[in-house]
Short mmCIF file of C-alpha atoms and ligand atoms in Angstrom, two decimals:
data_model
loop_
_atom_site.label_atom_id
_atom_site.label_comp_id
_atom_site.label_asym_id
_atom_site.label_seq_id
_atom_site.Cartn_x
_atom_site.Cartn_y
_atom_site.Cartn_z
CA MET A 1 74.00 235.22 237.92
CA SER A 2 73.97 238.83 238.52
CA LEU A 3 71.25 239.34 236.57
CA LEU A 4 68.63 237.40 238.29
CA LEU A 5 69.33 239.42 241.19
CA PRO A 6 68.10 243.39 241.93
CA THR A 7 71.28 244.63 242.44
CA ASN A 8 75.04 243.51 242.17
CA LEU A 9 75.37 242.16 246.26
CA GLN A 10 74.06 239.08 245.47
CA GLN A 11 72.88 237.70 249.12
CA TYR A 12 73.26 233.11 250.10
CA PRO A 13 72.89 231.76 252.78
CA SER A 14 75.66 229.62 253.91
CA SER A 15 74.61 225.71 255.42
CA SER A 16 74.53 227.39 258.50
CA SER A 17 72.48 230.79 257.65
CA PHE A 18 68.74 232.34 257.87
CA PRO A 19 67.08 234.94 256.42
CA SER A 20 67.85 238.64 256.87
CA SER A 21 65.38 240.55 258.88
CA THR A 22 65.60 244.60 260.31
CA PRO A 23 69.12 246.00 259.69
CA LEU A 24 71.26 247.07 263.36
CA LEU A 25 72.40 250.44 261.47
CA SER A 26 70.77 252.11 258.73
CA PRO A 27 67.86 250.85 256.66
CA PRO A 28 68.78 249.19 253.53
CA PRO A 29 67.48 250.02 250.29
CA SER A 30 64.60 248.49 249.96
CA THR A 31 66.20 246.46 246.66
CA ALA A 32 69.56 245.20 248.49
CA PHE A 33 67.55 242.23 249.99
CA VAL A 34 66.13 239.39 248.63
CA PRO A 35 63.75 236.85 249.80
CA ARG A 36 65.69 234.06 251.32
CA ARG A 37 63.94 231.20 249.65
CA ARG A 38 63.80 232.93 246.66
CA CYS A 39 67.31 234.11 246.60
CA LEU A 40 68.89 230.70 247.53
CA ARG A 41 66.48 229.21 244.82
CA LEU A 42 67.48 231.31 242.28
CA VAL A 43 71.21 231.82 243.26
CA THR A 44 71.03 227.11 243.23
CA SER A 45 69.09 227.42 240.12
CA CYS A 46 71.73 229.94 238.30
CA VAL A 47 75.00 228.34 239.11
CA SER A 48 74.14 224.74 237.90
CA THR A 49 72.59 225.97 234.80
CA VAL A 50 76.44 227.83 234.28
CA GLN A 51 78.20 224.88 235.64
CA SER A 52 76.53 222.65 233.67
CA SER A 53 76.83 224.27 230.36
CA VAL A 54 80.15 226.46 230.68
CA ALA A 55 83.62 225.49 231.61
CA ASN A 56 86.48 228.33 232.17
CA GLY A 57 88.56 225.62 231.00
CA SER A 58 88.98 222.63 229.07
CA SER A 59 87.56 221.22 231.99
CA PRO A 60 85.37 222.16 235.01
CA ALA A 61 87.53 220.03 237.60
CA PRO A 62 90.29 217.80 236.89
CA ALA A 63 89.28 214.23 236.71
CA PRO A 64 91.92 212.23 238.72
CA ALA A 65 92.86 209.92 236.37
CA ALA A 66 92.14 212.05 233.28
CA VAL A 67 95.49 212.19 230.49
CA VAL A 68 97.25 215.38 229.86
CA VAL A 69 96.23 216.76 226.91
CA GLU A 70 99.83 216.55 224.93
CA ARG A 71 101.59 219.84 223.96
CA ASP A 72 105.27 220.73 223.90
CA GLN A 73 105.27 224.34 226.32
CA ILE A 74 105.05 224.31 229.76
CA ARG A 75 102.21 226.71 230.25
CA LEU A 76 102.74 229.29 232.88
CA GLY A 77 99.98 231.47 234.32
CA LEU A 78 100.88 235.14 235.30
CA PRO A 79 98.20 237.87 236.23
CA SER A 80 97.33 239.55 233.09
CA LYS A 81 96.60 243.13 235.48
CA GLY A 82 96.19 244.07 238.64
CA ARG A 83 98.53 244.49 242.06
CA MET A 84 99.83 241.44 241.02
CA ALA A 85 101.23 242.20 237.57
CA ALA A 86 103.85 243.63 237.22
CA ASP A 87 105.29 242.18 241.16
CA ALA A 88 104.98 239.42 238.72
CA ILE A 89 107.48 240.32 235.65
CA ASP A 90 109.77 241.94 238.14
CA LEU A 91 110.52 239.22 240.40
CA LEU A 92 111.28 237.06 237.78
CA LYS A 93 113.45 239.40 235.65
CA ASP A 94 115.42 239.43 239.17
CA CYS A 95 115.86 235.69 239.04
CA GLN A 96 117.14 236.82 235.08
CA LEU A 97 113.63 235.39 233.47
CA PHE A 98 112.94 237.91 231.27
CA VAL A 99 109.69 237.83 230.18
CA LYS A 100 109.27 239.23 226.48
CA GLN A 101 105.78 240.29 225.64
CA VAL A 102 105.70 242.51 222.74
CA ASN A 103 102.02 244.51 224.15
CA PRO A 104 100.50 244.56 226.90
CA ARG A 105 97.48 243.79 225.43
CA GLN A 106 98.80 240.34 223.92
CA TYR A 107 97.92 237.68 226.71
CA VAL A 108 100.95 235.31 225.28
CA ALA A 109 104.32 236.17 226.46
CA GLN A 110 107.82 233.83 225.74
CA ILE A 111 110.96 233.36 228.26
CA PRO A 112 114.13 232.93 226.22
CA GLN A 113 116.17 231.70 229.33
CA LEU A 114 113.23 228.91 229.65
CA PRO A 115 112.61 227.53 225.58
CA ASN A 116 109.86 225.23 226.84
CA THR A 117 107.48 227.35 228.41
CA GLU A 118 105.06 229.78 227.21
CA VAL A 119 103.58 232.59 229.61
CA TRP A 120 100.12 233.22 229.63
CA PHE A 121 98.35 236.26 230.94
CA GLN A 122 95.30 235.46 232.73
CA ARG A 123 92.73 236.78 235.93
CA PRO A 124 94.54 235.16 239.15
CA LYS A 125 91.55 233.68 239.70
CA ASP A 126 91.79 232.14 236.33
CA ILE A 127 95.39 230.76 236.99
CA VAL A 128 93.89 228.72 239.64
CA ARG A 129 91.08 227.26 237.30
CA LYS A 130 93.33 226.75 234.34
CA LEU A 131 95.45 224.68 236.51
CA LEU A 132 92.52 222.45 237.91
CA SER A 133 91.43 222.66 234.32
CA GLY A 134 94.59 221.57 233.26
CA ASP A 135 95.03 224.22 230.82
CA LEU A 136 98.09 226.29 232.14
CA ASP A 137 100.87 223.94 234.77
CA LEU A 138 102.52 226.80 237.21
CA GLY A 139 101.04 230.14 238.30
CA ILE A 140 101.94 232.69 239.91
CA VAL A 141 99.00 234.10 242.45
CA GLY A 142 98.10 235.69 245.87
CA LEU A 143 97.37 232.34 248.40
CA ASP A 144 94.16 233.88 249.09
CA THR A 145 93.15 233.54 245.40
CA LEU A 146 94.50 230.04 245.40
CA SER A 147 92.59 228.85 248.58
CA GLU A 148 89.08 230.62 247.55
CA TYR A 149 88.95 228.91 243.89
CA GLY A 150 90.91 226.11 244.31
CA GLN A 151 89.29 225.22 247.77
CA GLU A 152 92.08 222.63 248.53
CA ASN A 153 91.73 220.83 245.56
CA GLU A 154 94.27 218.10 245.63
CA ASP A 155 95.92 219.20 242.07
CA LEU A 156 97.12 222.37 243.22
CA ILE A 157 100.82 222.10 244.79
CA ILE A 158 102.13 224.87 246.64
CA VAL A 159 105.75 225.26 244.97
CA HIS A 160 106.85 228.19 246.63
CA GLU A 161 104.82 229.87 249.69
CA ALA A 162 106.70 232.82 249.89
CA LEU A 163 107.53 235.10 246.54
CA ASN A 164 107.82 238.31 249.00
CA PHE A 165 104.97 240.54 247.37
CA GLY A 166 101.42 241.08 247.52
CA ASP A 167 101.30 240.62 251.27
CA CYS A 168 97.67 241.21 252.94
CA HIS A 169 95.91 239.49 255.06
CA LEU A 170 91.86 238.24 254.46
CA SER A 171 89.74 239.51 257.68
CA ILE A 172 86.43 239.96 259.39
CA ALA A 173 85.85 243.79 259.85
CA ILE A 174 83.10 245.56 261.75
CA PRO A 175 81.85 249.46 261.98
CA ASN A 176 83.45 251.19 265.02
CA TYR A 177 80.55 252.66 266.23
CA GLY A 178 76.91 251.73 267.77
CA ILE A 179 76.42 248.44 267.90
CA PHE A 180 80.18 247.31 267.67
CA GLU A 181 82.01 250.00 269.38
CA ASN A 182 83.00 247.55 272.29
CA ILE A 183 83.43 244.39 269.66
CA ASN A 184 87.26 243.61 269.46
CA SER A 185 87.12 239.88 269.37
CA LEU A 186 84.86 237.32 266.60
CA LYS A 187 83.90 235.65 270.33
CA GLU A 188 82.72 239.17 271.54
CA LEU A 189 81.31 239.42 267.92
CA ALA A 190 79.60 236.07 267.80
CA GLN A 191 77.84 235.95 270.99
CA MET A 192 76.19 239.63 270.61
CA PRO A 193 72.27 238.76 271.56
CA GLN A 194 71.46 240.65 268.24
CA TRP A 195 71.91 237.52 265.96
CA SER A 196 69.15 235.25 265.79
CA GLU A 197 67.79 232.47 263.50
CA GLU A 198 65.50 235.77 262.27
CA ARG A 199 67.76 238.22 261.86
CA PRO A 200 71.67 236.95 261.28
CA LEU A 201 75.23 238.47 261.45
CA ARG A 202 74.66 240.08 257.49
CA LEU A 203 78.33 239.51 256.22
CA ALA A 204 79.32 241.23 252.42
CA THR A 205 82.44 239.34 251.36
CA GLY A 206 83.49 238.26 247.91
CA PHE A 207 85.39 234.94 249.54
CA THR A 208 82.21 232.78 249.17
CA TYR A 209 84.02 230.11 250.04
CA LEU A 210 86.29 230.58 252.45
CA GLY A 211 83.87 233.23 253.89
CA PRO A 212 81.36 230.09 255.34
CA LYS A 213 83.70 228.11 255.80
CA PHE A 214 85.57 230.23 258.49
CA MET A 215 82.12 230.93 259.88
CA LYS A 216 81.15 226.95 260.36
CA GLU A 217 84.82 226.17 261.67
CA ASN A 218 84.59 228.61 264.22
CA GLY A 219 81.04 227.35 265.35
CA ILE A 220 79.78 231.05 264.46
CA LYS A 221 75.95 230.05 263.55
CA HIS A 222 73.93 233.13 262.74
CA VAL A 223 75.23 234.92 259.64
CA VAL A 224 74.42 235.08 256.09
CA PHE A 225 76.83 235.97 253.51
CA SER A 226 76.17 238.46 250.61
CA THR A 227 78.43 239.38 247.84
CA ALA A 228 79.58 242.31 245.50
CA ASP A 229 82.79 242.90 242.93
CA GLY A 230 84.12 245.71 245.30
CA ALA A 231 84.31 248.31 247.75
CA LEU A 232 82.77 245.84 250.00
CA GLU A 233 84.11 248.26 252.94
CA ALA A 234 80.97 250.52 252.23
CA ALA A 235 78.75 247.72 252.87
CA PRO A 236 77.87 248.56 256.77
CA ALA A 237 77.61 252.27 256.24
CA MET A 238 74.86 251.29 252.86
CA GLY A 239 73.13 249.11 255.81
CA ILE A 240 73.55 246.31 253.54
CA ALA A 241 75.51 244.35 256.04
CA ASP A 242 76.77 244.12 259.67
CA ALA A 243 80.53 243.40 258.39
CA ILE A 244 82.50 242.66 256.05
CA LEU A 245 84.88 240.23 255.28
CA ASP A 246 87.72 241.28 253.00
CA LEU A 247 91.61 241.71 252.13
CA VAL A 248 93.90 244.60 253.99
CA SER A 249 96.41 245.58 253.43
CA SER A 250 97.86 249.11 254.65
CA GLY A 251 94.49 249.02 256.56
CA THR A 252 93.43 252.89 255.06
CA THR A 253 90.50 251.53 253.32
CA LEU A 254 88.80 250.26 256.92
CA LYS A 255 89.83 252.94 258.33
CA GLU A 256 88.46 255.61 255.64
CA ASN A 257 85.52 253.74 255.90
CA ASN A 258 85.13 253.35 259.86
CA LEU A 259 85.64 249.62 260.31
CA LYS A 260 87.84 248.23 262.10
CA GLU A 261 89.30 244.33 262.35
CA ILE A 262 88.53 242.09 265.50
CA GLU A 263 90.69 239.79 267.27
CA GLY A 264 90.67 235.94 266.37
CA GLY A 265 88.99 237.17 262.77
CA VAL A 266 91.96 236.37 260.31
CA VAL A 267 91.10 233.91 257.90
CA LEU A 268 94.67 233.42 256.40
CA GLU A 269 97.48 235.50 255.33
CA SER A 270 98.26 236.02 251.90
CA GLN A 271 101.28 236.74 249.24
CA ALA A 272 101.89 235.52 246.20
CA ALA A 273 102.89 232.19 245.34
CA LEU A 274 104.13 229.82 242.91
CA VAL A 275 101.89 226.67 242.39
CA ALA A 276 101.92 223.72 239.54
CA SER A 277 99.26 221.27 239.16
CA ARG A 278 100.52 218.32 240.36
CA ARG A 279 99.24 216.11 237.13
CA ALA A 280 101.35 218.24 235.23
CA LEU A 281 104.41 217.69 237.64
CA THR A 282 104.13 214.21 237.13
CA GLU A 283 103.10 213.31 233.64
CA ARG A 284 103.57 215.91 231.40
CA LYS A 285 107.32 215.91 230.01
CA GLY A 286 110.16 218.64 231.24
CA ALA A 287 107.69 219.99 233.48
CA LEU A 288 109.29 218.76 236.32
CA ASN A 289 112.91 220.24 234.94
CA THR A 290 110.78 223.77 234.51
CA VAL A 291 109.96 223.75 237.54
CA HIS A 292 113.30 223.23 239.30
CA GLU A 293 115.05 225.60 237.74
CA ILE A 294 112.57 228.68 238.32
CA LEU A 295 112.42 227.38 241.67
CA GLU A 296 116.23 227.15 242.10
CA ARG A 297 116.49 230.87 240.83
CA LEU A 298 113.48 231.92 243.01
CA GLU A 299 115.66 230.66 246.24
CA ALA A 300 118.29 231.98 245.35
CA HIS A 301 117.38 235.49 244.65
CA LEU A 302 114.54 235.53 247.77
CA LYS A 303 117.57 234.47 250.10
CA ALA A 304 120.00 237.32 248.95
CA ASP A 305 117.32 239.95 248.86
CA GLY A 306 117.19 239.75 252.58
CA GLN A 307 120.67 239.61 253.39
CA PHE A 308 123.82 241.92 253.06
CA THR A 309 127.66 240.87 252.43
CA VAL A 310 128.97 242.64 254.96
CA VAL A 311 133.21 242.47 254.87
CA ALA A 312 135.45 244.12 257.59
CA ASN A 313 138.93 244.18 258.36
CA MET A 314 140.09 243.04 262.12
CA ARG A 315 143.49 243.19 263.41
CA GLY A 316 145.20 239.99 264.75
CA ASN A 317 147.50 236.99 265.52
CA SER A 318 145.48 234.16 263.58
CA ALA A 319 142.94 233.76 261.83
CA GLN A 320 141.61 231.40 264.38
CA GLU A 321 141.81 233.90 267.53
CA VAL A 322 139.80 236.41 264.99
CA ALA A 323 137.47 234.17 264.48
CA GLU A 324 137.09 233.22 268.03
CA ARG A 325 136.40 237.17 269.00
CA VAL A 326 133.50 237.47 265.61
CA LEU A 327 132.14 234.32 266.79
CA SER A 328 132.04 235.77 270.70
CA GLN A 329 129.34 238.23 269.41
CA PRO A 330 125.69 236.75 268.19
CA SER A 331 125.00 238.34 265.42
CA LEU A 332 127.84 237.87 263.33
CA SER A 333 128.16 234.62 262.53
CA GLY A 334 127.10 234.22 258.90
CA LEU A 335 125.18 231.47 257.13
CA GLN A 336 127.90 228.97 257.98
CA GLY A 337 129.89 231.01 260.33
CA PRO A 338 132.39 233.39 258.99
CA THR A 339 135.10 233.57 256.08
CA ILE A 340 138.33 234.69 257.70
CA SER A 341 140.87 235.61 254.82
CA PRO A 342 144.80 236.50 255.90
CA VAL A 343 145.29 240.55 254.31
CA TYR A 344 148.91 240.44 253.30
CA SER A 345 151.07 243.74 254.28
CA THR A 346 154.87 244.43 252.52
CA GLN A 347 157.13 246.14 255.66
CA ASN A 348 160.63 246.33 255.50
CA GLY A 349 160.41 243.94 252.06
CA LYS A 350 159.28 241.66 254.54
CA VAL A 351 155.56 239.90 253.83
CA SER A 352 153.24 239.60 256.84
CA VAL A 353 149.77 239.23 258.16
CA ASP A 354 148.59 241.72 261.04
CA TYR A 355 145.04 242.01 259.33
CA TYR A 356 142.09 239.54 258.90
CA ALA A 357 139.04 240.03 256.54
CA ILE A 358 135.81 239.25 257.50
CA VAL A 359 133.18 238.38 255.14
CA ILE A 360 129.98 237.82 256.66
CA CYS A 361 126.04 237.54 255.81
CA VAL A 362 124.19 239.62 257.70
CA PRO A 363 120.07 239.53 257.72
CA LYS A 364 119.37 242.88 256.55
CA LYS A 365 117.13 243.54 259.18
CA ALA A 366 119.68 242.66 261.74
CA LEU A 367 122.81 245.37 259.95
CA TYR A 368 123.17 247.89 262.08
CA ASP A 369 123.52 245.63 265.39
CA SER A 370 126.15 243.16 262.56
CA VAL A 371 128.05 246.70 262.28
CA LYS A 372 128.14 247.37 266.49
CA GLN A 373 128.83 244.26 267.06
CA LEU A 374 131.86 243.97 264.43
CA ARG A 375 133.13 247.52 265.67
CA ALA A 376 132.73 246.07 269.87
CA VAL A 377 135.41 243.14 268.67
CA GLY A 378 138.02 245.55 266.83
CA GLY A 379 136.43 245.45 262.95
CA SER A 380 136.95 248.50 260.62
CA GLY A 381 136.66 250.01 257.36
CA VAL A 382 133.34 247.73 257.30
CA LEU A 383 131.95 247.44 253.26
CA VAL A 384 127.99 246.65 253.29
CA SER A 385 126.81 245.48 249.78
CA PRO A 386 123.93 243.96 248.14
CA LEU A 387 123.23 240.07 247.90
CA THR A 388 122.05 239.26 244.55
CA TYR A 389 121.57 235.23 244.49
CA ILE A 390 122.50 232.78 247.60
CA PHE A 391 122.54 228.97 245.58
CA ASP A 392 122.58 226.94 248.38
CA GLU A 393 123.91 223.17 248.33
CA ASP A 394 120.51 222.42 247.86
CA THR A 395 117.12 224.22 247.36
CA PRO A 396 114.49 223.08 250.49
CA ARG A 397 111.60 223.06 248.99
CA TRP A 398 112.76 221.26 245.73
CA GLY A 399 112.80 218.22 248.33
CA GLN A 400 109.21 219.08 250.14
CA LEU A 401 108.14 219.48 246.25
CA LEU A 402 109.40 216.27 245.57
CA ARG A 403 108.25 214.65 248.89
CA LYS A 404 104.80 216.26 247.67
CA LEU A 405 104.44 214.18 244.32
CA GLY A 406 105.64 211.34 246.27
CA LEU A 407 109.34 211.71 244.16
N1 ATP B 1 95.17 245.37 249.41
C1 ATP B 1 95.17 244.71 248.33
N2 ATP B 1 93.61 244.33 248.66
C2 ATP B 1 93.42 243.42 247.65
N3 ATP B 1 94.40 242.39 246.94
C3 ATP B 1 95.93 242.81 247.22
C4 ATP B 1 95.66 243.48 247.65
N4 ATP B 1 97.58 242.99 248.59
C5 ATP B 1 97.60 242.24 247.69
N5 ATP B 1 96.29 241.71 247.36
C6 ATP B 1 96.61 240.52 246.14
O1 ATP B 1 96.46 241.25 245.23
C7 ATP B 1 95.19 239.86 245.06
C8 ATP B 1 94.34 240.91 244.02
O2 ATP B 1 94.92 241.33 242.44
P1 ATP B 1 94.17 241.88 241.32
O3 ATP B 1 92.84 242.81 242.02
O4 ATP B 1 94.47 242.10 240.11
O5 ATP B 1 93.04 240.88 241.36
P2 ATP B 1 91.71 240.61 241.31
O6 ATP B 1 90.44 242.14 242.05
O7 ATP B 1 91.04 238.80 242.40
O8 ATP B 1 91.26 240.10 240.12
P3 ATP B 1 89.88 240.97 239.68
O9 ATP B 1 89.82 242.11 238.89
O10 ATP B 1 89.83 239.78 237.93
O11 ATP B 1 88.68 240.36 239.73
C9 ATP B 1 94.93 239.59 245.71
O12 ATP B 1 94.36 238.09 245.70
C10 ATP B 1 95.72 239.34 246.74
O13 ATP B 1 96.20 238.33 247.06
O1 PRP B 2 94.28 247.97 253.55
P1 PRP B 2 93.94 248.43 252.32
O2 PRP B 2 95.92 249.02 252.03
O3 PRP B 2 93.36 249.81 251.94
O4 PRP B 2 93.36 247.17 250.89
C1 PRP B 2 92.21 246.84 251.05
C2 PRP B 2 91.62 247.11 250.09
O5 PRP B 2 92.37 246.68 248.93
C3 PRP B 2 91.61 246.07 247.95
O6 PRP B 2 90.36 246.34 247.53
P2 PRP B 2 90.56 247.39 245.29
O7 PRP B 2 91.07 248.38 245.54
O8 PRP B 2 90.89 246.02 244.88
O9 PRP B 2 89.10 247.67 245.08
P3 PRP B 2 87.95 246.95 245.20
O10 PRP B 2 87.36 247.16 246.76
O11 PRP B 2 86.78 248.05 244.41
O12 PRP B 2 88.32 245.68 244.19
C4 PRP B 2 90.90 245.42 248.84
O13 PRP B 2 89.57 244.84 248.34
C5 PRP B 2 90.28 246.19 250.59
O14 PRP B 2 89.41 246.96 249.57
MG1 MG B 3 90.40 244.29 242.42
#
């Protein structure tokens, strides 16, 4: 597609977009824009050619009634490189699922703990595409990639939406200078008198599905989109765009490029998620069992990850009395209430109970408050240790998954 356009910044209007004219900040390079009609024609014809001749995977999109191709192994897609790759493998490792990759350039790997499953390393967007084409059954990707490339396809099911890494948000950003200096919300941006049919707001983004959708949903009419493969934050200062829509995590890139986020400009919050193909789960033998095991391990690890085990001793006359003291404090109820056990000692050859041991799980964020509360009710010798797994009676997301699948 980029071969047909003068720069790698390709411009194409959304359904509600308009041609660009005078830049408002600094003049764009003469090659930065393609006249709207020509651009639209070029991109449209290019896209249709690509779609009709090349599919990324077995088929461009799953037909709902299509038969699942038979194979013995369940396929899990993991990011092959980039910022999600190492974290995905580390998370599985924390769940005692060890991905055995012989060398980093080998794109298939095994997990000995899941003998019927093979791992395929792919670019995040290709994981979504291959889930849709049936070439993968499960995958770990960012929710942003899932939304952008999955486009709400009903075959994609989110099995776990919060894997606790890859946190970022997709957000509109505008310059913090010039005509935007006093603009701080999407509403104010939309109402700026500068935008018209002849001179729409020019937004650069890699999210060419979510961007136009968000603007349409927010009733913003005079907007035109352009795209590039990276370093979008340069577009406003280069005069190529008025605003950008891109991922933000630390906010450093925006700050370093004199850009700011605006109220109401967040399109979505994202983090890594475990995603599955509905067809694979319902039709591929073994897929549901595999996803159940992965989910149980993930939930047990992720739940434990946010908690500490706290053990303390407390003087008391009975377990009941100690329990009443402990439960009088707001942060000491643990997951299902405190475990209180007698501490036996011998005095003059007689076994007696003067102390009780209290065991509770405490959210990491509430640790210091909990310690203070324990001390306030007579707790001493407080021991804190990390928790590795919490296997609950059931896995809440498993029930949700079965309901989503209609099982
Ligand atoms: N600051 C961030 N910027 C971009 N992506 C982030 C950030 N923080 C977390 N992420 C997550 O990482 C993903 C991007 O990973 P990566 O850079 O490997 O992929 P990519 O650039 O989409 O892939 P490709 O290089 O194949 O185009 C995002 O989709 C998002 O889910
Ligand atoms: O808020 P921050 O922590 O600064 O991160 C945000 C930046 O990181 C990503 O770019 P990436 O590093 O992938 O480079 P690219 O834009 O060239 O793809 C993203 O596109 C933003 O530019
Ligand atoms: Mg990147």
